[in-house]
Amino acid sequence: GAGVSQSPRYKVAKRGQDVALRCDPISGHVSLFWYQQALGQGPEFLTYFQNEAQLDKSGLPSDRFFAERPEGSVSTLKIQRTQQEDSAVYLCASSLAGGTKGEKLFFGSGTQLSVL
Amino acid sequence: SQQGEEDPQALSIQEGENATMNCSYKTSINNLQWYRQNSGRGLVHLILIRSNEREKHSGRLRVTLDTSKKSSSLLITASRAADTASYFCAPAGNMLTFGGGTRLMVKP
């Protein structure tokens, strides 16, 4: 595709519900990143994939957060038993090359998650 | 922490004025990038400066890098109302991380 696509654009969940957020990276991009951005703050790193391998998940805040990229393209970020503190914008980004040595990132518009 | 810290946190100027934003970081880097984020949108890459470069220009943007002081600056010249956005620096070591950003408002 022309850019990184994320869906849904907005998600409202009741506390305790599970949610799944989707990211379609730019075709051919090897690296995929998930970030969490709270209101008025900068993006916080969650996890990183190189193709289908999840090489870094050090930023995931709890074991309720799970990410996958089974075929090395589309990625899903799943949050189980959502809590109010999970409310944030979840940003996906991709880059052409593998590795994490500071390649230029292309971001999607994000999914705004509101947990009531 | 690798992430940059931008200063000031907020900046309000008149159209036509220049805007300068600063970034400080703590460890060695491969490069440093600047991104822009309009309200409700994702981040857009503006410019990348490598660790062996001291200055780089792109249109109305000028970026400087001082690795001895672990600092960078972004200058936007002749600002326009459309430049209103948040600006983030991203020092790139092992992972690209972001600070809290500078929220720039350009008044018409």
JSON list of N, CA, C and O in Angstrom, two decimals, chain B residues 14-72:
[
{"chain": "B", "resi": 14, "resn": "GLN", "atom": "N", "xyz": [4.45, 34.21, 15.92]},
{"chain": "B", "resi": 14, "resn": "GLN", "atom": "CA", "xyz": [3.66, 34.77, 14.83]},
{"chain": "B", "resi": 14, "resn": "GLN", "atom": "C", "xyz": [4.16, 34.24, 13.50]},
{"chain": "B", "resi": 14, "resn": "GLN", "atom": "O", "xyz": [5.35, 33.92, 13.33]},
{"chain": "B", "resi": 15, "resn": "GLU", "atom": "N", "xyz": [3.23, 34.15, 12.57]},
{"chain": "B", "resi": 15, "resn": "GLU", "atom": "CA", "xyz": [3.59, 33.72, 11.22]},
{"chain": "B", "resi": 15, "resn": "GLU", "atom": "C", "xyz": [4.71, 34.60, 10.68]},
{"chain": "B", "resi": 15, "resn": "GLU", "atom": "O", "xyz": [4.70, 35.83, 10.87]},
{"chain": "B", "resi": 16, "resn": "GLY", "atom": "N", "xyz": [5.68, 33.98, 10.03]},
{"chain": "B", "resi": 16, "resn": "GLY", "atom": "CA", "xyz": [6.81, 34.71, 9.48]},
{"chain": "B", "resi": 16, "resn": "GLY", "atom": "C", "xyz": [8.03, 34.70, 10.38]},
{"chain": "B", "resi": 16, "resn": "GLY", "atom": "O", "xyz": [9.16, 34.90, 9.90]},
{"chain": "B", "resi": 17, "resn": "GLU", "atom": "N", "xyz": [7.82, 34.46, 11.67]},
{"chain": "B", "resi": 17, "resn": "GLU", "atom": "CA", "xyz": [8.96, 34.37, 12.59]},
{"chain": "B", "resi": 17, "resn": "GLU", "atom": "C", "xyz": [9.65, 33.01, 12.46]},
{"chain": "B", "resi": 17, "resn": "GLU", "atom": "O", "xyz": [9.10, 32.07, 11.89]},
{"chain": "B", "resi": 18, "resn": "ASN", "atom": "N", "xyz": [10.85, 32.94, 13.02]},
{"chain": "B", "resi": 18, "resn": "ASN", "atom": "CA", "xyz": [11.56, 31.66, 13.06]},
{"chain": "B", "resi": 18, "resn": "ASN", "atom": "C", "xyz": [11.25, 30.93, 14.36]},
{"chain": "B", "resi": 18, "resn": "ASN", "atom": "O", "xyz": [11.02, 31.56, 15.40]},
{"chain": "B", "resi": 19, "resn": "ALA", "atom": "N", "xyz": [11.27, 29.61, 14.29]},
{"chain": "B", "resi": 19, "resn": "ALA", "atom": "CA", "xyz": [11.03, 28.78, 15.48]},
{"chain": "B", "resi": 19, "resn": "ALA", "atom": "C", "xyz": [12.25, 27.89, 15.69]},
{"chain": "B", "resi": 19, "resn": "ALA", "atom": "O", "xyz": [12.70, 27.23, 14.76]},
{"chain": "B", "resi": 20, "resn": "THR", "atom": "N", "xyz": [12.76, 27.89, 16.91]},
{"chain": "B", "resi": 20, "resn": "THR", "atom": "CA", "xyz": [13.89, 27.04, 17.25]},
{"chain": "B", "resi": 20, "resn": "THR", "atom": "C", "xyz": [13.51, 26.10, 18.38]},
{"chain": "B", "resi": 20, "resn": "THR", "atom": "O", "xyz": [12.99, 26.52, 19.41]},
{"chain": "B", "resi": 21, "resn": "MET", "atom": "N", "xyz": [13.77, 24.82, 18.15]},
{"chain": "B", "resi": 21, "resn": "MET", "atom": "CA", "xyz": [13.51, 23.79, 19.16]},
{"chain": "B", "resi": 21, "resn": "MET", "atom": "C", "xyz": [14.82, 23.05, 19.42]},
{"chain": "B", "resi": 21, "resn": "MET", "atom": "O", "xyz": [15.60, 22.80, 18.50]},
{"chain": "B", "resi": 22, "resn": "ASN", "atom": "N", "xyz": [15.03, 22.69, 20.67]},
{"chain": "B", "resi": 22, "resn": "ASN", "atom": "CA", "xyz": [16.26, 22.04, 21.06]},
{"chain": "B", "resi": 22, "resn": "ASN", "atom": "C", "xyz": [15.99, 20.63, 21.59]},
{"chain": "B", "resi": 22, "resn": "ASN", "atom": "O", "xyz": [14.89, 20.33, 22.06]},
{"chain": "B", "resi": 23, "resn": "CYS", "atom": "N", "xyz": [17.01, 19.80, 21.47]},
{"chain": "B", "resi": 23, "resn": "CYS", "atom": "CA", "xyz": [16.90, 18.41, 21.89]},
{"chain": "B", "resi": 23, "resn": "CYS", "atom": "C", "xyz": [18.20, 18.01, 22.59]},
{"chain": "B", "resi": 23, "resn": "CYS", "atom": "O", "xyz": [19.29, 18.31, 22.09]},
{"chain": "B", "resi": 24, "resn": "SER", "atom": "N", "xyz": [18.07, 17.34, 23.73]},
{"chain": "B", "resi": 24, "resn": "SER", "atom": "CA", "xyz": [19.25, 16.79, 24.40]},
{"chain": "B", "resi": 24, "resn": "SER", "atom": "C", "xyz": [19.06, 15.31, 24.58]},
{"chain": "B", "resi": 24, "resn": "SER", "atom": "O", "xyz": [17.93, 14.83, 24.71]},
{"chain": "B", "resi": 25, "resn": "TYR", "atom": "N", "xyz": [20.17, 14.56, 24.57]},
{"chain": "B", "resi": 25, "resn": "TYR", "atom": "CA", "xyz": [20.09, 13.12, 24.74]},
{"chain": "B", "resi": 25, "resn": "TYR", "atom": "C", "xyz": [21.29, 12.67, 25.56]},
{"chain": "B", "resi": 25, "resn": "TYR", "atom": "O", "xyz": [22.16, 13.48, 25.89]},
{"chain": "B", "resi": 26, "resn": "LYS", "atom": "N", "xyz": [21.33, 11.37, 25.89]},
{"chain": "B", "resi": 26, "resn": "LYS", "atom": "CA", "xyz": [22.30, 10.96, 26.91]},
{"chain": "B", "resi": 26, "resn": "LYS", "atom": "C", "xyz": [23.40, 10.01, 26.43]},
{"chain": "B", "resi": 26, "resn": "LYS", "atom": "O", "xyz": [24.49, 10.00, 27.01]},
{"chain": "B", "resi": 27, "resn": "THR", "atom": "N", "xyz": [23.14, 9.21, 25.40]},
{"chain": "B", "resi": 27, "resn": "THR", "atom": "CA", "xyz": [24.15, 8.22, 25.03]},
{"chain": "B", "resi": 27, "resn": "THR", "atom": "C", "xyz": [24.57, 8.40, 23.59]},
{"chain": "B", "resi": 27, "resn": "THR", "atom": "O", "xyz": [24.07, 9.27, 22.88]},
{"chain": "B", "resi": 28, "resn": "SER", "atom": "N", "xyz": [25.50, 7.57, 23.12]},
{"chain": "B", "resi": 28, "resn": "SER", "atom": "CA", "xyz": [26.00, 7.69, 21.76]},
{"chain": "B", "resi": 28, "resn": "SER", "atom": "C", "xyz": [24.91, 7.29, 20.77]},
{"chain": "B", "resi": 28, "resn": "SER", "atom": "O", "xyz": [24.03, 6.50, 21.08]},
{"chain": "B", "resi": 29, "resn": "ILE", "atom": "N", "xyz": [25.00, 7.88, 19.58]},
{"chain": "B", "resi": 29, "resn": "ILE", "atom": "CA", "xyz": [23.95, 7.67, 18.58]},
{"chain": "B", "resi": 29, "resn": "ILE", "atom": "C", "xyz": [24.54, 7.35, 17.21]},
{"chain": "B", "resi": 29, "resn": "ILE", "atom": "O", "xyz": [25.69, 7.68, 16.92]},
{"chain": "B", "resi": 30, "resn": "ASN", "atom": "N", "xyz": [23.73, 6.71, 16.38]},
{"chain": "B", "resi": 30, "resn": "ASN", "atom": "CA", "xyz": [24.08, 6.53, 14.96]},
{"chain": "B", "resi": 30, "resn": "ASN", "atom": "C", "xyz": [23.63, 7.73, 14.14]},
{"chain": "B", "resi": 30, "resn": "ASN", "atom": "O", "xyz": [24.30, 8.15, 13.22]},
{"chain": "B", "resi": 31, "resn": "ASN", "atom": "N", "xyz": [22.44, 8.21, 14.49]},
{"chain": "B", "resi": 31, "resn": "ASN", "atom": "CA", "xyz": [21.92, 9.40, 13.83]},
{"chain": "B", "resi": 31, "resn": "ASN", "atom": "C", "xyz": [20.86, 10.01, 14.74]},
{"chain": "B", "resi": 31, "resn": "ASN", "atom": "O", "xyz": [20.52, 9.44, 15.79]},
{"chain": "B", "resi": 32, "resn": "LEU", "atom": "N", "xyz": [20.36, 11.16, 14.37]},
{"chain": "B", "resi": 32, "resn": "LEU", "atom": "CA", "xyz": [19.27, 11.78, 15.12]},
{"chain": "B", "resi": 32, "resn": "LEU", "atom": "C", "xyz": [18.24, 12.24, 14.11]},
{"chain": "B", "resi": 32, "resn": "LEU", "atom": "O", "xyz": [18.58, 12.82, 13.07]},
{"chain": "B", "resi": 33, "resn": "GLN", "atom": "N", "xyz": [16.99, 11.96, 14.41]},
{"chain": "B", "resi": 33, "resn": "GLN", "atom": "CA", "xyz": [15.91, 12.28, 13.48]},
{"chain": "B", "resi": 33, "resn": "GLN", "atom": "C", "xyz": [14.92, 13.25, 14.14]},
{"chain": "B", "resi": 33, "resn": "GLN", "atom": "O", "xyz": [14.77, 13.24, 15.36]},
{"chain": "B", "resi": 34, "resn": "TRP", "atom": "N", "xyz": [14.28, 14.02, 13.33]},
{"chain": "B", "resi": 34, "resn": "TRP", "atom": "CA", "xyz": [13.20, 14.90, 13.78]},
{"chain": "B", "resi": 34, "resn": "TRP", "atom": "C", "xyz": [11.92, 14.48, 13.06]},
{"chain": "B", "resi": 34, "resn": "TRP", "atom": "O", "xyz": [11.93, 14.22, 11.86]},
{"chain": "B", "resi": 35, "resn": "TYR", "atom": "N", "xyz": [10.84, 14.45, 13.84]},
{"chain": "B", "resi": 35, "resn": "TYR", "atom": "CA", "xyz": [9.52, 14.09, 13.33]},
{"chain": "B", "resi": 35, "resn": "TYR", "atom": "C", "xyz": [8.53, 15.18, 13.70]},
{"chain": "B", "resi": 35, "resn": "TYR", "atom": "O", "xyz": [8.69, 15.89, 14.69]},
{"chain": "B", "resi": 36, "resn": "ARG", "atom": "N", "xyz": [7.47, 15.23, 12.94]},
{"chain": "B", "resi": 36, "resn": "ARG", "atom": "CA", "xyz": [6.38, 16.17, 13.18]},
{"chain": "B", "resi": 36, "resn": "ARG", "atom": "C", "xyz": [5.10, 15.39, 13.33]},
{"chain": "B", "resi": 36, "resn": "ARG", "atom": "O", "xyz": [4.89, 14.38, 12.66]},
{"chain": "B", "resi": 37, "resn": "GLN", "atom": "N", "xyz": [4.21, 15.87, 14.21]},
{"chain": "B", "resi": 37, "resn": "GLN", "atom": "CA", "xyz": [2.92, 15.23, 14.40]},
{"chain": "B", "resi": 37, "resn": "GLN", "atom": "C", "xyz": [1.83, 16.27, 14.45]},
{"chain": "B", "resi": 37, "resn": "GLN", "atom": "O", "xyz": [1.80, 17.11, 15.37]},
{"chain": "B", "resi": 38, "resn": "ASN", "atom": "N", "xyz": [0.94, 16.21, 13.49]},
{"chain": "B", "resi": 38, "resn": "ASN", "atom": "CA", "xyz": [-0.26, 17.05, 13.54]},
{"chain": "B", "resi": 38, "resn": "ASN", "atom": "C", "xyz": [-1.27, 16.39, 14.46]},
{"chain": "B", "resi": 38, "resn": "ASN", "atom": "O", "xyz": [-1.27, 15.18, 14.62]},
{"chain": "B", "resi": 39, "resn": "SER", "atom": "N", "xyz": [-2.15, 17.19, 15.02]},
{"chain": "B", "resi": 39, "resn": "SER", "atom": "CA", "xyz": [-3.12, 16.70, 15.99]},
{"chain": "B", "resi": 39, "resn": "SER", "atom": "C", "xyz": [-3.93, 15.54, 15.42]},
{"chain": "B", "resi": 39, "resn": "SER", "atom": "O", "xyz": [-4.49, 15.65, 14.32]},
{"chain": "B", "resi": 40, "resn": "GLY", "atom": "N", "xyz": [-3.95, 14.43, 16.13]},
{"chain": "B", "resi": 40, "resn": "GLY", "atom": "CA", "xyz": [-4.76, 13.30, 15.71]},
{"chain": "B", "resi": 40, "resn": "GLY", "atom": "C", "xyz": [-4.16, 12.47, 14.59]},
{"chain": "B", "resi": 40, "resn": "GLY", "atom": "O", "xyz": [-4.86, 11.61, 14.03]},
{"chain": "B", "resi": 41, "resn": "ARG", "atom": "N", "xyz": [-2.91, 12.71, 14.27]},
{"chain": "B", "resi": 41, "resn": "ARG", "atom": "CA", "xyz": [-2.28, 11.97, 13.18]},
{"chain": "B", "resi": 41, "resn": "ARG", "atom": "C", "xyz": [-1.02, 11.26, 13.67]},
{"chain": "B", "resi": 41, "resn": "ARG", "atom": "O", "xyz": [-0.59, 11.42, 14.82]},
{"chain": "B", "resi": 42, "resn": "GLY", "atom": "N", "xyz": [-0.45, 10.45, 12.80]},
{"chain": "B", "resi": 42, "resn": "GLY", "atom": "CA", "xyz": [0.82, 9.81, 13.12]},
{"chain": "B", "resi": 42, "resn": "GLY", "atom": "C", "xyz": [1.98, 10.75, 12.91]},
{"chain": "B", "resi": 42, "resn": "GLY", "atom": "O", "xyz": [1.82, 11.88, 12.47]},
{"chain": "B", "resi": 43, "resn": "LEU", "atom": "N", "xyz": [3.16, 10.28, 13.25]},
{"chain": "B", "resi": 43, "resn": "LEU", "atom": "CA", "xyz": [4.36, 11.09, 13.09]},
{"chain": "B", "resi": 43, "resn": "LEU", "atom": "C", "xyz": [4.85, 11.03, 11.65]},
{"chain": "B", "resi": 43, "resn": "LEU", "atom": "O", "xyz": [4.76, 9.99, 10.99]},
{"chain": "B", "resi": 44, "resn": "VAL", "atom": "N", "xyz": [5.39, 12.14, 11.20]},
{"chain": "B", "resi": 44, "resn": "VAL", "atom": "CA", "xyz": [5.95, 12.22, 9.85]},
{"chain": "B", "resi": 44, "resn": "VAL", "atom": "C", "xyz": [7.42, 12.59, 9.95]},
{"chain": "B", "resi": 44, "resn": "VAL", "atom": "O", "xyz": [7.78, 13.55, 10.64]},
{"chain": "B", "resi": 45, "resn": "HIS", "atom": "N", "xyz": [8.26, 11.82, 9.28]},
{"chain": "B", "resi": 45, "resn": "HIS", "atom": "CA", "xyz": [9.69, 12.07, 9.30]},
{"chain": "B", "resi": 45, "resn": "HIS", "atom": "C", "xyz": [10.01, 13.38, 8.59]},
{"chain": "B", "resi": 45, "resn": "HIS", "atom": "O", "xyz": [9.54, 13.62, 7.48]},
{"chain": "B", "resi": 46, "resn": "LEU", "atom": "N", "xyz": [10.83, 14.21, 9.24]},
{"chain": "B", "resi": 46, "resn": "LEU", "atom": "CA", "xyz": [11.24, 15.49, 8.64]},
{"chain": "B", "resi": 46, "resn": "LEU", "atom": "C", "xyz": [12.65, 15.43, 8.09]},
{"chain": "B", "resi": 46, "resn": "LEU", "atom": "O", "xyz": [12.91, 15.80, 6.94]},
{"chain": "B", "resi": 47, "resn": "ILE", "atom": "N", "xyz": [13.58, 15.01, 8.92]},
{"chain": "B", "resi": 47, "resn": "ILE", "atom": "CA", "xyz": [14.98, 15.10, 8.53]},
{"chain": "B", "resi": 47, "resn": "ILE", "atom": "C", "xyz": [15.81, 14.18, 9.42]},
{"chain": "B", "resi": 47, "resn": "ILE", "atom": "O", "xyz": [15.46, 13.93, 10.58]},
{"chain": "B", "resi": 48, "resn": "LEU", "atom": "N", "xyz": [16.88, 13.65, 8.86]},
{"chain": "B", "resi": 48, "resn": "LEU", "atom": "CA", "xyz": [17.81, 12.77, 9.58]},
{"chain": "B", "resi": 48, "resn": "LEU", "atom": "C", "xyz": [19.21, 13.37, 9.46]},
{"chain": "B", "resi": 48, "resn": "LEU", "atom": "O", "xyz": [19.62, 13.74, 8.35]},
{"chain": "B", "resi": 49, "resn": "ILE", "atom": "N", "xyz": [19.90, 13.47, 10.56]},
{"chain": "B", "resi": 49, "resn": "ILE", "atom": "CA", "xyz": [21.28, 13.94, 10.54]},
{"chain": "B", "resi": 49, "resn": "ILE", "atom": "C", "xyz": [22.17, 12.86, 11.15]},
{"chain": "B", "resi": 49, "resn": "ILE", "atom": "O", "xyz": [21.87, 12.31, 12.22]},
{"chain": "B", "resi": 50, "resn": "ARG", "atom": "N", "xyz": [23.22, 12.51, 10.45]},
{"chain": "B", "resi": 50, "resn": "ARG", "atom": "CA", "xyz": [24.09, 11.43, 10.90]},
{"chain": "B", "resi": 50, "resn": "ARG", "atom": "C", "xyz": [25.06, 11.93, 11.95]},
{"chain": "B", "resi": 50, "resn": "ARG", "atom": "O", "xyz": [25.34, 13.12, 12.05]},
{"chain": "B", "resi": 51, "resn": "SER", "atom": "N", "xyz": [25.62, 11.02, 12.70]},
{"chain": "B", "resi": 51, "resn": "SER", "atom": "CA", "xyz": [26.47, 11.41, 13.83]},
{"chain": "B", "resi": 51, "resn": "SER", "atom": "C", "xyz": [27.75, 12.13, 13.39]},
{"chain": "B", "resi": 51, "resn": "SER", "atom": "O", "xyz": [28.35, 12.85, 14.18]},
{"chain": "B", "resi": 52, "resn": "ASN", "atom": "N", "xyz": [28.14, 11.96, 12.13]},
{"chain": "B", "resi": 52, "resn": "ASN", "atom": "CA", "xyz": [29.34, 12.63, 11.65]},
{"chain": "B", "resi": 52, "resn": "ASN", "atom": "C", "xyz": [29.04, 13.93, 10.90]},
{"chain": "B", "resi": 52, "resn": "ASN", "atom": "O", "xyz": [29.92, 14.54, 10.32]},
{"chain": "B", "resi": 53, "resn": "GLU", "atom": "N", "xyz": [27.77, 14.33, 10.93]},
{"chain": "B", "resi": 53, "resn": "GLU", "atom": "CA", "xyz": [27.37, 15.60, 10.32]},
{"chain": "B", "resi": 53, "resn": "GLU", "atom": "C", "xyz": [27.13, 16.64, 11.40]},
{"chain": "B", "resi": 53, "resn": "GLU", "atom": "O", "xyz": [26.74, 16.31, 12.52]},
{"chain": "B", "resi": 54, "resn": "ARG", "atom": "N", "xyz": [27.32, 17.89, 11.06]},
{"chain": "B", "resi": 54, "resn": "ARG", "atom": "CA", "xyz": [27.12, 18.97, 12.04]},
{"chain": "B", "resi": 54, "resn": "ARG", "atom": "C", "xyz": [25.90, 19.81, 11.71]},
{"chain": "B", "resi": 54, "resn": "ARG", "atom": "O", "xyz": [25.29, 20.42, 12.62]},
{"chain": "B", "resi": 55, "resn": "GLU", "atom": "N", "xyz": [25.54, 19.86, 10.43]},
{"chain": "B", "resi": 55, "resn": "GLU", "atom": "CA", "xyz": [24.41, 20.70, 10.04]},
{"chain": "B", "resi": 55, "resn": "GLU", "atom": "C", "xyz": [23.80, 20.11, 8.77]},
{"chain": "B", "resi": 55, "resn": "GLU", "atom": "O", "xyz": [24.51, 19.57, 7.92]},
{"chain": "B", "resi": 56, "resn": "LYS", "atom": "N", "xyz": [22.48, 20.27, 8.67]},
{"chain": "B", "resi": 56, "resn": "LYS", "atom": "CA", "xyz": [21.78, 19.79, 7.49]},
{"chain": "B", "resi": 56, "resn": "LYS", "atom": "C", "xyz": [20.59, 20.68, 7.22]},
{"chain": "B", "resi": 56, "resn": "LYS", "atom": "O", "xyz": [19.94, 21.17, 8.14]},
{"chain": "B", "resi": 57, "resn": "HIS", "atom": "N", "xyz": [20.30, 20.89, 5.93]},
{"chain": "B", "resi": 57, "resn": "HIS", "atom": "CA", "xyz": [19.19, 21.75, 5.54]},
{"chain": "B", "resi": 57, "resn": "HIS", "atom": "C", "xyz": [18.21, 20.96, 4.69]},
{"chain": "B", "resi": 57, "resn": "HIS", "atom": "O", "xyz": [18.60, 20.08, 3.91]},
{"chain": "B", "resi": 58, "resn": "SER", "atom": "N", "xyz": [16.93, 21.31, 4.83]},
{"chain": "B", "resi": 58, "resn": "SER", "atom": "CA", "xyz": [15.90, 20.75, 3.96]},
{"chain": "B", "resi": 58, "resn": "SER", "atom": "C", "xyz": [14.80, 21.78, 3.86]},
{"chain": "B", "resi": 58, "resn": "SER", "atom": "O", "xyz": [14.02, 21.96, 4.79]},
{"chain": "B", "resi": 59, "resn": "GLY", "atom": "N", "xyz": [14.75, 22.48, 2.74]},
{"chain": "B", "resi": 59, "resn": "GLY", "atom": "CA", "xyz": [13.74, 23.54, 2.58]},
{"chain": "B", "resi": 59, "resn": "GLY", "atom": "C", "xyz": [13.88, 24.59, 3.66]},
{"chain": "B", "resi": 59, "resn": "GLY", "atom": "O", "xyz": [14.96, 25.18, 3.84]},
{"chain": "B", "resi": 60, "resn": "ARG", "atom": "N", "xyz": [12.82, 24.83, 4.43]},
{"chain": "B", "resi": 60, "resn": "ARG", "atom": "CA", "xyz": [12.86, 25.83, 5.51]},
{"chain": "B", "resi": 60, "resn": "ARG", "atom": "C", "xyz": [13.39, 25.26, 6.82]},
{"chain": "B", "resi": 60, "resn": "ARG", "atom": "O", "xyz": [13.38, 25.95, 7.84]},
{"chain": "B", "resi": 61, "resn": "LEU", "atom": "N", "xyz": [13.82, 24.02, 6.80]},
{"chain": "B", "resi": 61, "resn": "LEU", "atom": "CA", "xyz": [14.33, 23.37, 8.01]},
{"chain": "B", "resi": 61, "resn": "LEU", "atom": "C", "xyz": [15.85, 23.40, 8.03]},
{"chain": "B", "resi": 61, "resn": "LEU", "atom": "O", "xyz": [16.50, 23.16, 7.02]},
{"chain": "B", "resi": 62, "resn": "ARG", "atom": "N", "xyz": [16.38, 23.67, 9.24]},
{"chain": "B", "resi": 62, "resn": "ARG", "atom": "CA", "xyz": [17.83, 23.58, 9.44]},
{"chain": "B", "resi": 62, "resn": "ARG", "atom": "C", "xyz": [18.05, 22.83, 10.75]},
{"chain": "B", "resi": 62, "resn": "ARG", "atom": "O", "xyz": [17.50, 23.21, 11.78]},
{"chain": "B", "resi": 63, "resn": "VAL", "atom": "N", "xyz": [18.82, 21.77, 10.68]},
{"chain": "B", "resi": 63, "resn": "VAL", "atom": "CA", "xyz": [19.11, 20.97, 11.86]},
{"chain": "B", "resi": 63, "resn": "VAL", "atom": "C", "xyz": [20.60, 21.02, 12.14]},
{"chain": "B", "resi": 63, "resn": "VAL", "atom": "O", "xyz": [21.42, 20.95, 11.21]},
{"chain": "B", "resi": 64, "resn": "THR", "atom": "N", "xyz": [20.94, 21.16, 13.40]},
{"chain": "B", "resi": 64, "resn": "THR", "atom": "CA", "xyz": [22.34, 21.08, 13.82]},
{"chain": "B", "resi": 64, "resn": "THR", "atom": "C", "xyz": [22.49, 19.94, 14.81]},
{"chain": "B", "resi": 64, "resn": "THR", "atom": "O", "xyz": [21.53, 19.54, 15.48]},
{"chain": "B", "resi": 65, "resn": "LEU", "atom": "N", "xyz": [23.69, 19.42, 14.88]},
{"chain": "B", "resi": 65, "resn": "LEU", "atom": "CA", "xyz": [24.00, 18.34, 15.81]},
{"chain": "B", "resi": 65, "resn": "LEU", "atom": "C", "xyz": [25.36, 18.58, 16.43]},
{"chain": "B", "resi": 65, "resn": "LEU", "atom": "O", "xyz": [26.34, 18.82, 15.71]},
{"chain": "B", "resi": 66, "resn": "ASP", "atom": "N", "xyz": [25.41, 18.54, 17.74]},
{"chain": "B", "resi": 66, "resn": "ASP", "atom": "CA", "xyz": [26.68, 18.67, 18.47]},
{"chain": "B", "resi": 66, "resn": "ASP", "atom": "C", "xyz": [26.82, 17.42, 19.34]},
{"chain": "B", "resi": 66, "resn": "ASP", "atom": "O", "xyz": [26.24, 17.33, 20.42]},
{"chain": "B", "resi": 67, "resn": "THR", "atom": "N", "xyz": [27.57, 16.45, 18.86]},
{"chain": "B", "resi": 67, "resn": "THR", "atom": "CA", "xyz": [27.69, 15.18, 19.58]},
{"chain": "B", "resi": 67, "resn": "THR", "atom": "C", "xyz": [28.51, 15.35, 20.87]},
{"chain": "B", "resi": 67, "resn": "THR", "atom": "O", "xyz": [28.32, 14.56, 21.80]},
{"chain": "B", "resi": 68, "resn": "SER", "atom": "N", "xyz": [29.37, 16.35, 20.94]},
{"chain": "B", "resi": 68, "resn": "SER", "atom": "CA", "xyz": [30.14, 16.56, 22.16]},
{"chain": "B", "resi": 68, "resn": "SER", "atom": "C", "xyz": [29.25, 17.04, 23.29]},
{"chain": "B", "resi": 68, "resn": "SER", "atom": "O", "xyz": [29.47, 16.74, 24.46]},
{"chain": "B", "resi": 69, "resn": "LYS", "atom": "N", "xyz": [28.21, 17.78, 22.94]},
{"chain": "B", "resi": 69, "resn": "LYS", "atom": "CA", "xyz": [27.25, 18.27, 23.94]},
{"chain": "B", "resi": 69, "resn": "LYS", "atom": "C", "xyz": [25.99, 17.42, 23.98]},
{"chain": "B", "resi": 69, "resn": "LYS", "atom": "O", "xyz": [25.09, 17.68, 24.77]},
{"chain": "B", "resi": 70, "resn": "LYS", "atom": "N", "xyz": [25.94, 16.41, 23.09]},
{"chain": "B", "resi": 70, "resn": "LYS", "atom": "CA", "xyz": [24.76, 15.56, 23.00]},
{"chain": "B", "resi": 70, "resn": "LYS", "atom": "C", "xyz": [23.50, 16.41, 22.86]},
{"chain": "B", "resi": 70, "resn": "LYS", "atom": "O", "xyz": [22.54, 16.29, 23.65]},
{"chain": "B", "resi": 71, "resn": "SER", "atom": "N", "xyz": [23.52, 17.26, 21.86]},
{"chain": "B", "resi": 71, "resn": "SER", "atom": "CA", "xyz": [22.37, 18.13, 21.64]},
{"chain": "B", "resi": 71, "resn": "SER", "atom": "C", "xyz": [22.16, 18.38, 20.15]},
{"chain": "B", "resi": 71, "resn": "SER", "atom": "O", "xyz": [23.09, 18.27, 19.34]},
{"chain": "B", "resi": 72, "resn": "SER", "atom": "N", "xyz": [20.92, 18.73, 19.83]},
{"chain": "B", "resi": 72, "resn": "SER", "atom": "CA", "xyz": [20.54, 19.05, 18.46]},
{"chain": "B", "resi": 72, "resn": "SER", "atom": "C", "xyz": [19.55, 20.19, 18.50]},
{"chain": "B", "resi": 72, "resn": "SER", "atom": "O", "xyz": [18.87, 20.42, 19.52]}
]
